[in-house]
Coordinates of C-alpha atoms in Angstrom, one line a residue:
M1 CA 5.6 -34.3 23.3
N2 CA 5.0 -33.1 26.9
D3 CA 1.7 -31.2 26.9
A4 CA 2.2 -30.4 30.6
I5 CA 4.7 -27.7 29.7
P6 CA 2.9 -24.3 29.9
R7 CA 2.2 -22.7 26.5
I8 CA 4.5 -19.8 25.8
L9 CA 3.9 -18.7 22.2
V10 CA 0.5 -17.3 21.3
N11 CA -0.9 -16.6 17.9
R12 CA -3.7 -14.2 18.7
A13 CA -5.3 -14.4 15.3
K14 CA -5.4 -18.2 15.4
D15 CA -6.8 -18.1 18.9
K16 CA -9.6 -15.7 17.8
L17 CA -10.4 -17.9 14.8
A18 CA -10.7 -20.9 17.2
R19 CA -13.1 -19.0 19.3
G20 CA -15.2 -18.0 16.3
E21 CA -14.3 -14.3 16.6
T22 CA -13.6 -12.1 13.6
V23 CA -10.0 -11.4 12.5
Y24 CA -9.4 -8.3 10.5
S25 CA -6.2 -8.2 8.4
M26 CA -4.4 -5.9 6.0
T27 CA -2.1 -6.8 3.2
V28 CA 1.4 -5.4 2.7
R29 CA 2.6 -5.0 -0.8
L30 CA 4.2 -1.6 -0.9
V31 CA 5.8 -0.7 2.5
R32 CA 9.2 -2.2 3.2
T33 CA 9.8 -0.9 6.7
V34 CA 8.7 -2.0 10.2
D35 CA 6.5 1.1 10.5
I36 CA 3.7 -0.8 8.9
A37 CA 3.5 -3.0 11.9
S38 CA 2.9 0.0 14.2
I39 CA 0.3 1.4 11.7
A40 CA -1.5 -1.9 11.7
S41 CA -1.5 -2.1 15.4
T42 CA -2.7 1.5 15.9
A43 CA -5.4 1.0 13.3
G44 CA -6.7 -2.0 15.2
F45 CA -5.8 -4.8 12.9
D46 CA -5.5 -8.3 14.3
S47 CA -3.1 -9.5 11.6
I48 CA -1.2 -8.5 8.5
Y49 CA -0.2 -10.6 5.6
I50 CA 2.9 -9.8 3.6
D51 CA 2.4 -10.6 0.0
L52 CA 5.4 -12.2 -1.6
E53 CA 3.3 -13.3 -4.6
H54 CA 2.3 -9.9 -6.0
S55 CA 5.1 -7.7 -4.8
S56 CA 8.9 -7.3 -4.8
V57 CA 9.1 -7.3 -1.0
S58 CA 12.3 -9.2 0.0
L59 CA 12.5 -12.0 2.4
E60 CA 14.7 -9.8 4.6
D61 CA 12.2 -7.0 4.8
A62 CA 9.4 -9.5 5.4
G63 CA 11.2 -11.0 8.3
Q64 CA 11.8 -7.6 9.9
I65 CA 8.1 -6.7 9.5
C66 CA 7.2 -10.1 11.0
M67 CA 9.3 -9.5 14.1
A68 CA 7.9 -6.0 14.6
C69 CA 4.4 -7.4 14.4
N70 CA 5.2 -10.1 16.9
A71 CA 6.4 -7.5 19.3
L72 CA 3.2 -5.5 18.9
G73 CA 0.7 -8.4 19.1
V74 CA -0.2 -8.3 15.5
T75 CA -0.1 -11.7 13.8
P76 CA 2.2 -11.7 10.8
L77 CA 1.2 -14.1 7.9
V78 CA 3.1 -14.4 4.7
R79 CA 1.7 -15.3 1.3
V80 CA 4.4 -17.2 -0.6
P81 CA 4.5 -17.3 -4.4
G82 CA 3.9 -21.0 -4.6
L83 CA 4.5 -24.4 -3.0
D84 CA 8.2 -24.1 -2.3
A85 CA 9.1 -25.9 1.0
P86 CA 12.6 -24.4 1.4
L87 CA 11.2 -20.9 0.9
I88 CA 8.4 -21.6 3.3
A89 CA 10.9 -22.8 5.9
R90 CA 13.0 -19.7 5.5
V91 CA 9.9 -17.4 5.9
M92 CA 8.8 -19.2 9.0
D93 CA 12.4 -19.1 10.4
S94 CA 12.3 -15.3 9.8
G95 CA 9.4 -14.8 12.2
A96 CA 6.2 -15.4 10.4
M97 CA 3.3 -17.0 12.3
G98 CA 1.7 -18.5 9.4
I99 CA 1.8 -19.2 5.6
I100 CA -0.8 -18.4 3.0
L101 CA -0.5 -20.6 -0.1
P102 CA -2.2 -19.2 -3.3
G103 CA -4.0 -21.4 -5.8
V104 CA -4.4 -24.6 -3.9
Q105 CA -6.1 -27.1 -6.2
S106 CA -6.0 -30.4 -4.4
A107 CA -5.9 -32.1 -1.0
D108 CA -2.4 -33.4 -1.9
E109 CA -1.2 -29.8 -2.3
A110 CA -2.8 -28.9 1.0
R111 CA -1.0 -31.8 2.7
A112 CA 2.3 -30.7 1.2
L113 CA 1.7 -27.2 2.6
V114 CA 1.2 -28.6 6.1
R115 CA 4.4 -30.7 5.8
A116 CA 6.3 -27.6 4.7
V117 CA 5.1 -25.5 7.7
K118 CA 5.2 -28.1 10.5
H119 CA 8.3 -29.7 11.9
V120 CA 9.2 -33.4 12.0
P121 CA 7.4 -35.7 12.9
V122 CA 4.1 -34.0 11.9
G123 CA 5.7 -32.3 8.9
E124 CA 9.1 -32.3 7.1
R125 CA 10.5 -28.9 8.2
S126 CA 13.8 -29.0 10.0
L127 CA 14.4 -27.3 13.3
A128 CA 16.5 -24.1 12.9
G129 CA 17.3 -23.8 16.6
A130 CA 16.7 -20.6 18.4
A131 CA 13.5 -19.1 17.0
P132 CA 12.7 -15.4 16.6
Q133 CA 9.1 -16.0 17.5
L134 CA 10.4 -17.1 20.9
N135 CA 12.8 -14.1 21.1
Y136 CA 15.7 -16.5 20.6
R137 CA 15.3 -17.9 24.1
A138 CA 16.7 -21.3 24.7
F139 CA 14.2 -24.1 25.3
P140 CA 14.4 -27.9 24.8
P141 CA 14.0 -28.8 21.1
E142 CA 10.8 -30.7 21.9
Q143 CA 9.3 -27.6 23.4
V144 CA 10.4 -25.4 20.6
I145 CA 8.7 -27.7 18.1
R146 CA 5.5 -27.8 20.1
E147 CA 5.4 -24.1 20.5
L148 CA 6.1 -23.2 16.8
D149 CA 3.8 -25.9 15.4
S150 CA 0.8 -25.2 17.7
A151 CA 1.0 -21.5 17.0
S152 CA 1.5 -21.6 13.2
L153 CA -1.4 -20.8 11.0
V154 CA -1.8 -22.8 7.8
V155 CA -3.9 -21.2 5.1
A156 CA -4.9 -22.6 1.7
M157 CA -6.3 -20.2 -0.9
I158 CA -9.3 -21.3 -3.0
E159 CA -9.2 -19.2 -6.2
S160 CA -9.7 -21.6 -9.1
R161 CA -12.3 -24.0 -10.5
A162 CA -10.0 -26.9 -9.6
G163 CA -9.7 -25.7 -6.1
L164 CA -13.4 -25.2 -5.8
E165 CA -14.1 -28.7 -7.1
A166 CA -11.8 -30.2 -4.5
V167 CA -12.7 -27.8 -1.6
E168 CA -14.4 -30.5 0.5
E169 CA -11.2 -32.6 0.5
I170 CA -8.9 -29.6 1.0
A171 CA -10.9 -28.3 4.0
A172 CA -10.7 -31.7 5.6
V173 CA -6.9 -32.0 5.4
D174 CA -5.5 -32.3 9.0
G175 CA -3.4 -29.3 9.8
V176 CA -5.1 -26.8 7.5
D177 CA -6.5 -24.1 9.7
M178 CA -8.3 -21.9 7.2
L179 CA -9.4 -21.6 3.6
L180 CA -9.1 -18.1 2.2
V181 CA -11.3 -17.4 -0.9
G182 CA -9.4 -15.4 -3.4
A183 CA -12.4 -13.7 -5.0
N184 CA -10.4 -11.8 -7.6
D185 CA -8.8 -14.7 -9.3
L186 CA -11.8 -16.9 -8.7
S187 CA -14.2 -14.5 -10.4
V188 CA -11.8 -14.5 -13.4
E189 CA -11.8 -18.3 -13.5
L190 CA -15.6 -18.3 -13.4
G191 CA -15.8 -15.9 -16.3
V192 CA -17.2 -13.0 -14.3
A193 CA -14.1 -11.0 -13.6
G194 CA -14.6 -8.4 -10.9
Q195 CA -18.3 -9.1 -10.5
M196 CA -18.1 -10.0 -6.9
D197 CA -21.9 -9.9 -6.5
H198 CA -22.4 -12.4 -9.4
P199 CA -24.5 -15.5 -8.5
S200 CA -21.6 -17.8 -9.5
V201 CA -19.2 -16.1 -7.0
H202 CA -21.9 -16.3 -4.3
E203 CA -22.4 -20.0 -5.0
A204 CA -18.6 -20.5 -4.8
Y205 CA -18.5 -18.8 -1.4
L206 CA -21.4 -20.9 -0.2
R207 CA -19.6 -24.1 -1.2
V208 CA -16.4 -23.1 0.6
I209 CA -18.4 -22.1 3.7
A210 CA -20.2 -25.4 3.7
A211 CA -17.0 -27.4 3.3
C212 CA -15.3 -25.5 6.1
T213 CA -18.3 -25.7 8.4
A214 CA -18.4 -29.5 7.9
S215 CA -14.6 -29.9 8.7
G216 CA -14.3 -27.3 11.4
T217 CA -11.9 -25.2 9.3
A218 CA -12.0 -21.4 9.5
I219 CA -13.3 -19.4 6.5
G220 CA -11.5 -16.4 5.1
I221 CA -12.9 -13.6 2.9
G222 CA -10.5 -12.2 0.3
G223 CA -10.9 -9.8 -2.6
L224 CA -14.0 -8.1 -1.2
G225 CA -12.5 -5.1 0.5
G226 CA -14.5 -2.8 -1.8
W227 CA -17.7 -4.7 -1.1
P228 CA -18.6 -4.2 2.6
D229 CA -22.1 -5.5 2.2
L230 CA -20.8 -8.8 0.8
I231 CA -18.3 -9.1 3.7
E232 CA -21.1 -8.6 6.2
K233 CA -23.2 -11.2 4.4
Y234 CA -20.4 -13.9 4.5
L235 CA -19.5 -13.1 8.1
G236 CA -23.1 -13.8 8.9
L237 CA -22.8 -17.1 7.1
G238 CA -19.8 -18.2 9.2
A239 CA -16.7 -16.6 7.8
S240 CA -14.3 -15.2 10.5
Y241 CA -11.3 -13.8 8.7
V242 CA -11.5 -10.6 6.6
S243 CA -8.7 -9.5 4.3
T244 CA -9.7 -5.8 4.1
G245 CA -7.3 -4.5 1.5
N246 CA -3.7 -3.7 0.9
D247 CA -1.4 -0.8 1.8
I248 CA -1.4 0.5 -1.9
S249 CA -5.2 0.8 -2.0
F250 CA -5.3 2.4 1.5
L251 CA -2.8 5.0 0.6
L252 CA -4.2 5.7 -2.8
G253 CA -7.8 5.9 -1.4
A254 CA -6.9 8.3 1.4
A255 CA -4.7 10.4 -0.9
T256 CA -7.5 10.6 -3.6
A257 CA -10.1 11.5 -1.0
K258 CA -8.0 14.2 0.5
R259 CA -7.3 15.7 -2.9
R260 CA -11.0 15.7 -3.8
Q261 CA -11.8 17.3 -0.4
F262 CA -9.7 20.4 -1.5
E263 CA -11.1 20.3 -5.0
D264 CA -14.6 20.5 -3.6
R265 CA -13.7 23.6 -1.6
A266 CA -12.3 25.4 -4.6

């Protein structure tokens, strides 16, 4: 492809990760409207990820939120329920700037993820034509493929013993941009459910960090929104993406705090 063509599409979160800067993200599980994009932007988040694994958010709603995020400079990522290439293609064709795949357990799964996100010849995704990420502007197909593939963020989640055992191979897969540690499920797998400060969870994080550092892959922190000291620790060790929490916990936390504020005055 012609690399002399100026770059048009920018994934701000991906660019920050490439520079070693910290990306802060919030998860969407509850809100179905585009307002969440404005809230994320006003709150200063670099990215959101829409969770299609643990919510009933529809593909249509996810696409609308993605488009609103793109207009506001907030990078929209979508966590899909599993390795489903047709669904991944539809999510990307709806405006997402990246895919998060839960429970990756092998390098083969990671390679299949890359093939699902990237277009031919790098991957196996077909070209849909005018892309929402490019505001449906007409460009030569070669340029559209280059823009979409270079801007897309491919994220593999490590949240099982099998994934942890294969983490070095997964991190080295060409096209995988980031490994995101799913600390909740991983702690369950390790027999220390919810104990995020347990030595076994810490050792798992260190192994992921070492694997990513060796391969030049970004490191994401997940499941530690209630553990700011641990987030600070892993940022200091090389992590650069923080999943801070989801809209349910944010709303419930603020509502609970406000109610207690008035209780204390009574």
